Structures are given as structure tokens and as C-alpha cells.
Tab-separated table of C-alpha atoms in Angstrom:
chain	number	residue	atom	x	y	z
F	1	MET	CA	98.855	90.554	88.467
F	2	ASN	CA	96.258	92.852	90.105
F	3	SER	CA	95.551	94.172	93.593
F	4	THR	CA	93.445	91.112	94.402
F	5	ASP	CA	96.533	88.941	93.911
F	6	ILE	CA	98.436	90.974	96.475
F	7	LEU	CA	95.618	90.721	98.987
F	8	SER	CA	94.880	87.047	98.426
F	9	LYS	CA	98.437	85.705	98.277
F	10	ALA	CA	99.211	86.465	101.869
F	11	THR	CA	100.082	83.278	103.708
F	12	PRO	CA	98.180	80.093	104.525
F	13	LYS	CA	97.289	81.642	107.905
F	14	SER	CA	95.418	84.580	106.329
F	15	SER	CA	92.538	85.032	103.927
F	16	LEU	CA	91.078	87.771	101.769
F	17	MET	CA	88.314	88.274	104.351
F	18	GLN	CA	90.972	89.086	106.929
F	19	ILE	CA	93.057	91.368	104.730
F	20	VAL	CA	90.209	93.546	103.399
F	21	PRO	CA	89.139	94.902	106.841
F	22	VAL	CA	92.785	95.651	107.599
F	23	MET	CA	93.077	97.582	104.325
F	24	LEU	CA	89.977	99.575	105.298
F	25	CYS	CA	91.912	100.534	108.437
F	26	PHE	CA	94.717	101.819	106.206
F	27	PHE	CA	92.102	103.981	104.494
F	28	ALA	CA	91.129	105.334	107.920
F	29	MET	CA	94.817	105.986	108.607
F	30	GLY	CA	94.742	108.491	105.740
F	31	PHE	CA	92.165	110.644	107.541
F	32	VAL	CA	94.989	112.430	109.326
F	33	ASP	CA	95.929	114.130	106.060
F	34	LEU	CA	92.678	116.101	106.108
F	35	VAL	CA	94.334	118.390	108.666
F	36	GLY	CA	96.020	120.404	105.920
F	37	THR	CA	92.776	121.039	104.062
F	38	ALA	CA	90.691	121.509	107.199
F	39	SER	CA	93.105	123.977	108.793
F	40	ASN	CA	92.729	126.300	105.798
F	41	TYR	CA	88.943	126.298	106.170
F	42	VAL	CA	89.187	126.776	109.946
F	43	GLN	CA	91.544	129.716	109.402
F	44	LYS	CA	89.014	131.328	107.087
F	45	ASP	CA	86.002	130.603	109.327
F	46	LEU	CA	87.630	131.859	112.527
F	47	GLY	CA	89.761	134.633	111.009
F	48	LEU	CA	93.012	133.156	112.333
F	49	SER	CA	96.497	134.328	111.491
F	50	ASP	CA	98.903	132.028	109.679
F	51	SER	CA	100.801	131.274	112.880
F	52	GLN	CA	97.583	130.399	114.722
F	53	ALA	CA	96.384	128.145	111.907
F	54	ALA	CA	99.788	126.412	111.798
F	55	ILE	CA	99.120	125.015	115.272
F	56	PHE	CA	96.690	122.447	113.861
F	57	PRO	CA	99.011	120.496	111.497
F	58	SER	CA	101.928	120.764	113.926
F	59	LEU	CA	99.919	118.880	116.543
F	60	VAL	CA	99.979	115.730	114.431
F	61	PHE	CA	103.722	115.169	114.633
F	62	PHE	CA	103.852	116.207	118.286
F	63	TRP	CA	101.560	113.348	119.290
F	64	PHE	CA	103.666	110.860	117.351
F	65	LEU	CA	106.575	111.799	119.582
F	66	ILE	CA	104.518	111.312	122.754
F	67	PHE	CA	102.328	108.284	122.044
F	68	SER	CA	104.280	105.972	119.737
F	69	VAL	CA	106.407	104.146	122.320
F	70	PRO	CA	103.611	103.858	124.938
F	71	THR	CA	101.418	102.341	122.216
F	72	GLY	CA	104.034	99.645	121.693
F	73	MET	CA	103.681	98.728	125.354
F	74	LEU	CA	99.871	98.889	125.149
F	75	MET	CA	99.969	96.272	122.387
F	76	ASN	CA	101.826	93.949	124.742
F	77	ARG	CA	98.907	94.183	127.172
F	78	ILE	CA	95.794	94.131	124.989
F	79	GLY	CA	97.074	92.870	121.615
F	80	ARG	CA	97.560	94.536	118.230
F	81	LYS	CA	94.014	94.165	116.934
F	82	ASN	CA	92.487	95.642	120.093
F	83	THR	CA	94.960	98.531	119.956
F	84	VAL	CA	93.938	99.270	116.361
F	85	LEU	CA	90.297	99.262	117.507
F	86	VAL	CA	91.166	101.776	120.229
F	87	SER	CA	92.848	104.007	117.655
F	88	LEU	CA	89.795	103.843	115.376
F	89	ALA	CA	87.538	104.782	118.276
F	90	ILE	CA	89.704	107.806	119.105
F	91	THR	CA	89.681	108.783	115.426
F	92	ALA	CA	85.891	108.487	115.228
F	93	VAL	CA	85.448	110.718	118.291
F	94	SER	CA	87.841	113.311	116.859
F	95	LEU	CA	85.782	113.474	113.666
F	96	ILE	CA	82.437	113.723	115.443
F	97	ILE	CA	83.468	116.647	117.687
F	98	PRO	CA	83.381	119.365	114.944
F	99	ALA	CA	79.700	118.591	114.280
F	100	PHE	CA	78.891	120.195	117.630
F	101	GLY	CA	80.832	123.445	117.255
F	102	ASP	CA	83.521	125.296	115.386
F	103	SER	CA	85.331	127.339	118.025
F	104	PHE	CA	89.112	127.388	118.223
F	105	ALA	CA	89.050	125.178	121.334
F	106	VAL	CA	86.717	122.649	119.710
F	107	MET	CA	88.836	122.346	116.586
F	108	LEU	CA	92.009	122.148	118.682
F	109	ALA	CA	90.528	119.222	120.613
F	110	SER	CA	89.418	117.566	117.368
F	111	PHE	CA	92.820	117.806	115.701
F	112	SER	CA	94.625	116.717	118.865
F	113	LEU	CA	92.541	113.547	119.131
F	114	LEU	CA	92.977	112.965	115.402
F	115	GLY	CA	96.754	113.110	115.846
F	116	ILE	CA	96.671	110.825	118.892
F	117	GLY	CA	94.427	108.316	117.140
F	118	ASN	CA	96.673	108.258	114.093
F	119	ALA	CA	99.822	107.826	116.173
F	120	VAL	CA	98.256	104.830	117.909
F	121	MET	CA	96.947	103.456	114.603
F	122	GLN	CA	100.216	103.685	112.699
F	123	THR	CA	102.070	102.040	115.580
F	124	SER	CA	99.672	99.100	115.878
F	125	LEU	CA	98.302	98.531	112.368
F	126	ASN	CA	101.632	97.872	110.644
F	127	PRO	CA	102.726	95.047	113.004
F	128	LEU	CA	99.177	93.640	112.870
F	129	VAL	CA	99.734	93.087	109.143
F	130	SER	CA	102.768	90.944	110.003
F	131	ASN	CA	100.357	88.447	111.620
F	132	LEU	CA	98.713	87.925	108.236
F	133	ILE	CA	101.606	88.273	105.797
F	134	SER	CA	104.861	86.324	105.499
F	135	SER	CA	108.041	88.314	106.091
F	136	ASP	CA	109.125	88.189	102.439
F	137	ARG	CA	105.865	89.847	101.339
F	138	LEU	CA	105.560	92.309	104.214
F	139	ALA	CA	107.179	95.271	102.445
F	140	SER	CA	104.964	94.955	99.356
F	141	THR	CA	101.811	94.606	101.462
F	142	LEU	CA	102.644	97.621	103.607
F	143	THR	CA	103.273	99.565	100.413
F	144	PHE	CA	99.838	98.587	99.107
F	145	GLY	CA	98.430	99.745	102.439
F	146	GLN	CA	100.115	103.116	101.914
F	147	PHE	CA	98.424	103.283	98.499
F	148	VAL	CA	95.023	102.705	100.121
F	149	LYS	CA	95.878	105.357	102.720
F	150	ALA	CA	96.738	107.805	99.936
F	151	ILE	CA	93.240	107.440	98.469
F	152	ALA	CA	91.763	108.913	101.645
F	153	SER	CA	94.329	111.723	101.507
F	154	PHE	CA	93.299	112.530	97.926
F	155	LEU	CA	89.576	112.492	98.667
F	156	ALA	CA	89.734	114.853	101.667
F	157	PRO	CA	90.128	118.155	99.743
F	158	VAL	CA	87.617	117.009	97.117
F	159	ILE	CA	84.927	116.227	99.709
F	160	ALA	CA	85.622	119.440	101.650
F	161	ALA	CA	85.394	121.542	98.478
F	162	TRP	CA	82.119	119.853	97.526
F	163	GLY	CA	80.694	120.508	100.981
F	164	ALA	CA	81.823	124.135	100.923
F	165	ALA	CA	80.323	124.688	97.471
F	166	THR	CA	76.931	123.111	98.223
F	167	TYR	CA	76.980	124.339	101.832
F	168	LEU	CA	74.490	121.616	102.818
F	169	PRO	CA	72.133	124.111	104.516
F	170	VAL	CA	69.911	121.371	105.988
F	171	PHE	CA	72.701	120.244	108.274
F	172	GLY	CA	74.615	123.505	108.459
F	173	LEU	CA	77.869	121.586	108.010
F	174	GLY	CA	79.350	122.982	104.799
F	175	TRP	CA	82.932	121.773	104.374
F	176	LYS	CA	82.692	119.907	107.707
F	177	ILE	CA	80.668	117.202	105.986
F	178	LEU	CA	84.161	115.773	105.449
F	179	PHE	CA	84.372	114.987	109.164
F	180	VAL	CA	80.966	113.302	109.177
F	181	ILE	CA	81.722	111.076	106.177
F	182	TYR	CA	85.090	110.003	107.570
F	183	ALA	CA	83.557	109.409	111.018
F	184	VAL	CA	81.081	106.987	109.427
F	185	VAL	CA	83.944	105.163	107.677
F	186	SER	CA	85.818	104.955	111.000
F	187	ILE	CA	82.788	103.347	112.651
F	188	LEU	CA	82.474	100.895	109.761
F	189	SER	CA	86.167	100.041	110.154
F	190	ILE	CA	85.599	99.287	113.833
F	191	THR	CA	82.648	97.045	112.975
F	192	PHE	CA	84.430	95.045	110.279
F	193	LEU	CA	87.720	94.627	112.161
F	194	SER	CA	85.909	93.606	115.372
F	195	ALA	CA	84.159	90.834	113.461
F	196	THR	CA	87.380	89.621	111.835
F	197	PRO	CA	89.241	86.808	113.654
F	198	ILE	CA	93.000	87.352	113.599
F	199	HIS	CA	95.392	84.993	115.326
F	200	GLU	CA	98.169	87.062	116.888
F	201	GLU	CA	101.608	85.986	117.925
F	202	ARG	CA	102.281	85.652	121.617
F	203	PRO	CA	102.571	89.195	123.025
F	204	ASP	CA	106.052	90.554	123.471
F	205	LYS	CA	107.333	90.450	127.012
F	206	ALA	CA	106.208	93.274	129.260
F	207	SER	CA	108.447	96.289	128.972
F	208	GLY	CA	108.713	99.902	129.978
F	209	ILE	CA	109.587	103.048	128.090
F	210	ALA	CA	113.249	102.688	129.029
F	211	ASP	CA	113.294	99.120	127.670
F	212	CYS	CA	111.794	100.309	124.394
F	213	LEU	CA	114.206	103.193	123.978
F	214	ARG	CA	117.068	100.850	124.815
F	215	LEU	CA	116.375	99.104	121.502
F	216	LEU	CA	117.932	102.134	119.841
F	217	GLY	CA	121.190	100.706	121.153
F	218	SER	CA	120.895	98.109	118.400
F	219	PRO	CA	122.861	99.592	115.482
F	220	PHE	CA	120.424	98.410	112.809
F	221	ILE	CA	117.315	99.543	114.722
F	222	LEU	CA	118.913	102.970	115.144
F	223	LEU	CA	119.703	103.126	111.422
F	224	CYS	CA	116.073	102.266	110.628
F	225	PHE	CA	114.812	104.921	113.067
F	226	LEU	CA	116.946	107.579	111.373
F	227	GLY	CA	115.791	106.284	107.983
F	228	ILE	CA	112.154	106.880	108.950
F	229	MET	CA	113.045	110.382	110.135
F	230	CYS	CA	114.693	111.147	106.790
F	231	HIS	CA	111.784	109.720	104.807
F	232	VAL	CA	109.186	111.811	106.623
F	233	GLY	CA	111.432	114.871	106.635
F	234	ILE	CA	111.792	114.679	102.856
F	235	ASP	CA	108.053	114.104	102.492
F	236	VAL	CA	106.957	117.072	104.593
F	237	GLY	CA	109.865	119.174	103.348
F	238	THR	CA	108.890	118.690	99.713
F	239	ASN	CA	105.267	119.585	100.399
F	240	THR	CA	106.404	122.778	102.081
F	241	THR	CA	109.245	123.784	99.773
F	242	ALA	CA	108.005	122.836	96.290
F	243	PRO	CA	105.634	125.823	95.919
F	244	LYS	CA	108.237	128.171	97.417
F	245	ILE	CA	110.843	127.121	94.839
F	246	ILE	CA	108.426	127.972	92.035
F	247	MET	CA	107.518	131.316	93.587
F	248	GLU	CA	111.166	132.223	94.209
F	249	ARG	CA	112.520	131.319	90.777
F	250	LEU	CA	109.563	131.890	88.458
F	251	GLY	CA	107.653	134.576	90.316
F	252	LEU	CA	104.346	132.721	90.120
F	253	PRO	CA	101.646	133.420	92.735
F	254	LEU	CA	100.859	130.875	95.433
F	255	GLU	CA	97.546	129.973	93.748
F	256	GLU	CA	99.510	128.583	90.784
F	257	ALA	CA	102.585	127.332	92.635
F	258	VAL	CA	100.526	125.194	94.999
F	259	TYR	CA	99.832	122.700	92.191
F	260	ALA	CA	103.366	121.426	92.781
F	261	THR	CA	102.116	119.780	95.986
F	262	SER	CA	99.334	118.021	94.081
F	263	LEU	CA	101.906	116.760	91.579
F	264	TYR	CA	103.987	115.346	94.433
F	265	PHE	CA	101.015	113.414	95.834
F	266	ILE	CA	100.072	112.082	92.398
F	267	PHE	CA	103.495	110.518	91.893
F	268	ARG	CA	103.731	109.380	95.513
F	269	THR	CA	100.427	107.536	95.171
F	270	ALA	CA	101.485	106.033	91.842
F	271	GLY	CA	104.741	104.920	93.473
F	272	CYS	CA	102.893	103.195	96.318
F	273	PHE	CA	100.676	101.322	93.880
F	274	THR	CA	103.414	100.151	91.516
F	275	GLY	CA	105.841	99.513	94.369
F	276	ALA	CA	103.474	96.932	95.842
F	277	PHE	CA	104.058	94.813	92.713
F	278	ILE	CA	107.722	95.650	92.102
F	279	LEU	CA	108.721	94.657	95.641
F	280	ARG	CA	107.377	91.178	94.976
F	281	LYS	CA	109.957	90.752	92.200
F	282	VAL	CA	112.878	92.988	93.205
F	283	SER	CA	114.900	92.783	96.429
F	284	PRO	CA	114.324	95.578	98.987
F	285	ARG	CA	118.000	96.617	98.773
F	286	ILE	CA	117.948	97.136	95.012
F	287	PHE	CA	114.564	98.851	95.071
F	288	LEU	CA	115.516	101.214	97.899
F	289	GLY	CA	118.821	102.012	96.205
F	290	LEU	CA	117.034	102.936	92.976
F	291	SER	CA	114.524	105.029	94.917
F	292	ALA	CA	117.296	106.941	96.705
F	293	ALA	CA	119.165	107.477	93.423
F	294	MET	CA	115.971	108.850	91.896
F	295	MET	CA	115.609	111.335	94.752
F	296	LEU	CA	119.273	112.338	94.567
F	297	ALA	CA	118.826	113.156	90.863
F	298	ALA	CA	115.757	115.182	91.803
F	299	MET	CA	117.702	117.182	94.384
F	300	ALA	CA	120.371	117.972	91.781
F	301	ILE	CA	117.636	119.298	89.509
F	302	LEU	CA	115.963	121.397	92.205
F	303	PHE	CA	119.228	123.035	93.265
F	304	SER	CA	119.328	125.183	90.141
F	305	ALA	CA	116.280	124.495	87.953
F	306	ASP	CA	114.741	127.698	86.643
F	307	SER	CA	111.990	126.350	84.380
F	308	LEU	CA	108.615	124.983	85.450
F	309	GLY	CA	109.135	121.759	83.518
F	310	LEU	CA	112.423	120.937	85.254
F	311	ILE	CA	111.064	121.818	88.688
F	312	TYR	CA	108.027	119.627	88.104
F	313	THR	CA	110.338	116.814	86.987
F	314	GLY	CA	112.321	117.054	90.212
F	315	ILE	CA	109.180	117.088	92.358
F	316	ALA	CA	107.754	114.076	90.505
F	317	LEU	CA	110.985	112.106	91.010
F	318	ILE	CA	110.915	112.818	94.738
F	319	GLY	CA	107.268	111.781	94.957
F	320	TYR	CA	107.877	108.458	93.238
F	321	GLY	CA	111.252	107.796	94.877
F	322	ASN	CA	110.068	108.518	98.410
F	323	SER	CA	106.804	106.585	98.105
F	324	ASN	CA	108.125	103.193	99.237
F	325	VAL	CA	110.895	104.137	101.652
F	326	PHE	CA	108.662	103.851	104.725
F	327	SER	CA	107.458	100.344	103.860
F	328	VAL	CA	110.958	99.010	103.168
F	329	VAL	CA	112.559	100.540	106.268
F	330	PHE	CA	109.671	99.606	108.546
F	331	SER	CA	109.575	95.983	107.371
F	332	GLN	CA	113.354	95.718	107.739
F	333	ALA	CA	113.102	96.933	111.338
F	334	LEU	CA	110.276	94.521	112.220
F	335	ASN	CA	112.027	91.525	110.659
F	336	SER	CA	115.286	92.336	112.457
F	337	ALA	CA	113.670	91.876	115.884
F	338	PRO	CA	110.816	89.365	115.496
F	339	GLY	CA	110.381	89.018	119.247
F	340	ARG	CA	110.057	92.764	119.870
F	341	LYS	CA	107.788	93.882	117.024
F	342	ASN	CA	105.501	95.974	119.207
F	343	GLU	CA	108.316	98.026	120.718
F	344	VAL	CA	110.104	98.316	117.363
F	345	SER	CA	106.907	99.588	115.750
F	346	GLY	CA	106.565	102.246	118.447
F	347	LEU	CA	110.124	103.419	117.873
F	348	MET	CA	109.737	103.553	114.103
F	349	ILE	CA	106.506	105.557	114.283
F	350	MET	CA	108.171	107.905	116.764
F	351	GLY	CA	110.587	108.586	113.912
F	352	LEU	CA	107.752	110.394	112.122
F	353	PHE	CA	108.742	113.287	114.354
F	354	GLY	CA	111.258	113.925	111.590
F	355	GLY	CA	108.366	115.766	109.960
F	356	THR	CA	108.908	118.473	112.550
F	357	VAL	CA	112.725	118.456	112.675
F	358	PHE	CA	113.412	118.711	108.933
F	359	PRO	CA	111.086	121.659	108.177
F	360	LEU	CA	112.605	123.644	111.061
F	361	CYS	CA	116.122	123.081	109.724
F	362	MET	CA	114.958	123.836	106.201
F	363	GLY	CA	113.363	127.075	107.363
F	364	TYR	CA	116.632	128.361	108.823
F	365	ALA	CA	118.590	127.175	105.774
F	366	SER	CA	116.217	128.880	103.335
F	367	GLU	CA	116.450	132.165	105.237
F	368	ALA	CA	120.226	132.049	104.869
F	369	PHE	CA	120.627	130.642	101.352
F	370	GLY	CA	117.209	130.772	99.705
F	371	GLN	CA	115.265	127.642	98.773
F	372	ALA	CA	118.513	125.992	97.645
F	373	GLY	CA	119.365	125.829	101.341
F	374	ALA	CA	116.161	123.925	102.053
F	375	VAL	CA	116.974	121.530	99.207
F	376	ALA	CA	120.419	120.982	100.738
F	377	VAL	CA	118.840	119.831	104.011
F	378	MET	CA	116.659	117.316	102.154
F	379	THR	CA	119.701	116.184	100.165
F	380	ALA	CA	121.421	115.244	103.421
F	381	GLY	CA	118.448	112.991	104.175
F	382	VAL	CA	118.658	111.384	100.716
F	383	ILE	CA	122.386	110.714	101.112
F	384	TYR	CA	121.685	109.025	104.438
F	385	LEU	CA	119.099	106.755	102.781
F	386	MET	CA	121.648	105.789	100.121
F	387	LEU	CA	124.139	104.813	102.826
F	388	TYR	CA	121.404	102.990	104.745
F	389	THR	CA	120.703	100.896	101.641
F	390	LEU	CA	124.068	99.173	102.134
F	391	ARG	CA	122.739	97.655	105.375
F	392	VAL	CA	119.395	96.512	103.975
F	393	LYS	CA	118.907	92.752	103.717
F	394	ASN	CA	117.810	91.216	100.447
């Protein structure tokens, strides 16, 4: 079975011509990951300190906290497809802005809009897929979407490095050619999705922020929300901590230790791709349980590993194990409240704020106990996911 099978075997109500434009939107969703690469170039161009440069990536998770729930309500008013189109428009504007300047204020505005656009996109695009895919195939399709998203994440540093090396003197863009290329793709995504007819379910009933947050009173929705927080916390935490573990225990310089992050993304992408097929054959509960067990084994390795091979093994296991957690948890949350998918989606995406909470806790823990302390914080998240697995429906 190949990727075409996944895209074509949706449901009788969908077709390949409907799924492909949606997958292009998942590619656009990955543009947010350019912030890590771009912030390094901005720091160099503007001579910023580390703390000043750190403002750019931190903005991404801040906007998830602010805009996720309101986006759920916006979908009730204008529909999921139109909300995705709004998010793509915001993303396109954010990518065009750097072509007209490179001051701190300009880049701050660009990254802020990029974060807002991505928060709106992640909240609306995932439930839009549920209009095209049957509930039993939703997790595998969302996982394939995450694989497509990861391709954009991989390409960002490659394109930026190419632009920086060639400098592109005719345009004077250098590494910022990355923004131009991704802006063009965003505009193409808007064009294709606009021309794609998608029959949506009747909008959820009108609701306010309080009504949305009240859904957290549902025990299973709350468990899913915390599961998303743990998933993202482990994801961001590994990216941050992996190089530090190598530097602390092996004494390697950052230039060599940073390859640990690339290794994580390689296995995370591979996990998304293979998970899209495995989830069609294996129940979500079994698959999530195996994924959590894989990550728990990785944490045990990282607690005391003192060789590069063992550390790389632990990082690879986390990358593969954590690759499908979002899709499983998100689909479980949507299917548990079929009449409130928009609000549920907003709450789940708000859980991405875990990418801010976990690193802060890990920072304090590492100051007190070294990088083993940071690993302990991530281990708590893994243990929660293992317990959550007991509530997952087959």
C-alpha cells in the first residue's frame, strides 16, 4: 500500500481531488518551523543577544494560547474551510513582510503573524479533514498530514542555507528567499483550496469562550488536552535538551552536538510516514501504548547514557515514539464529541502551549540536577501518556 491508497481511500463523500489540496495545506502548516532557522539568521544580521533572539520562537506558542479557542468559535460562524483560508492568508502576509525590511520590529511582526496564522490553521485544518475522512481512518490520515508538514520543516533550513550561500544579489534577499518561496506556496494553497468543493457538517451551535473552556469539565476531553500538552512538551523538550546532554556528558561543542536535533526530526518524520499505514491495521490503543513504551525506554537510556551511540539511540526512540501521539490523541478527542468538533479542536490546539510549560520546568530541573533533571520532567509526560492509553478507545 502506498501514499496514494491513503489519500484515495477516504470515504465515499471525498475524492483524491479534495484530499490533495488539504494535504498542501498541511505542507503550509509546516512553515511555522522555519522560525528556528530564521531566528538564527536574524540574530546574526541584527547582532541580537541570545535572549533577544529567543523572543521569536517563543511567540509561536504564545499565540496558540490566545487564538486557539476563539478560532473554534470562528469556525462556527464562517465554516472550517473558510477559516483555513483565513489562516493561509495570514501566513502569506507574514511571509511577504520580510521582503520589505529586516529591522527587529519588522521581523517581530512577521513572526507574530506567522504564529497567529499557524494557530488558526492547526485549529481549523484538522477538523476539516474529518469532513472528508471516516472516523476509523481519521488518525492515520492526520498522521500522514503530519508527515507532509514535516517535509516543509525539513526544507526550511536547506532553502535558507542555499539562499545565504548564493546571496541572490539581484533581489538582495539572501536567506530570506525562504520567505518568498513559502509565500508563493501559501498563495497556491489558497487558490487550490478555494476551488475545492467540500461539504461541511452543520456548524456547531454558537458558543462563547466560557462554553468552550467548559468542555474541559468532560473527563476524557481534559485527559486529551493534557495528552497534547505532554506530547508537545516532550517534542520541544527533546529538541532543546538533546544537544545539551551530549555537551554535558561527552564534552562535544555545540556545532557537533546540534546534529542530535536533526536525528530527532529524521525519526519523527519516519514515524509519521509509517504510522499512517500502521494505524490502518493496529488499534489506536495498542499503537499509542507501544509508542509510549518506546519513549519510556528512551528516557531510561538518556538518564545515564555516556556514549554517543546510546544517546543517539534514545533520541531516535523518542522521535519515532512521539511522532504519532498528536494524531491519536486529537482524533480521540474529536470523535468523543462529534457535535462540538470546532470547540474541541480549539482546546486541543491550545494544549500546544505545553511547548512553553515543559521547557521552563526542564530549565529549572536541569539547573538543579543537570540534564538528568530535564529528562525526569519529560519522563513524567511519558508516564502520563502511558496512563492515558488505558482510556483510549480501540
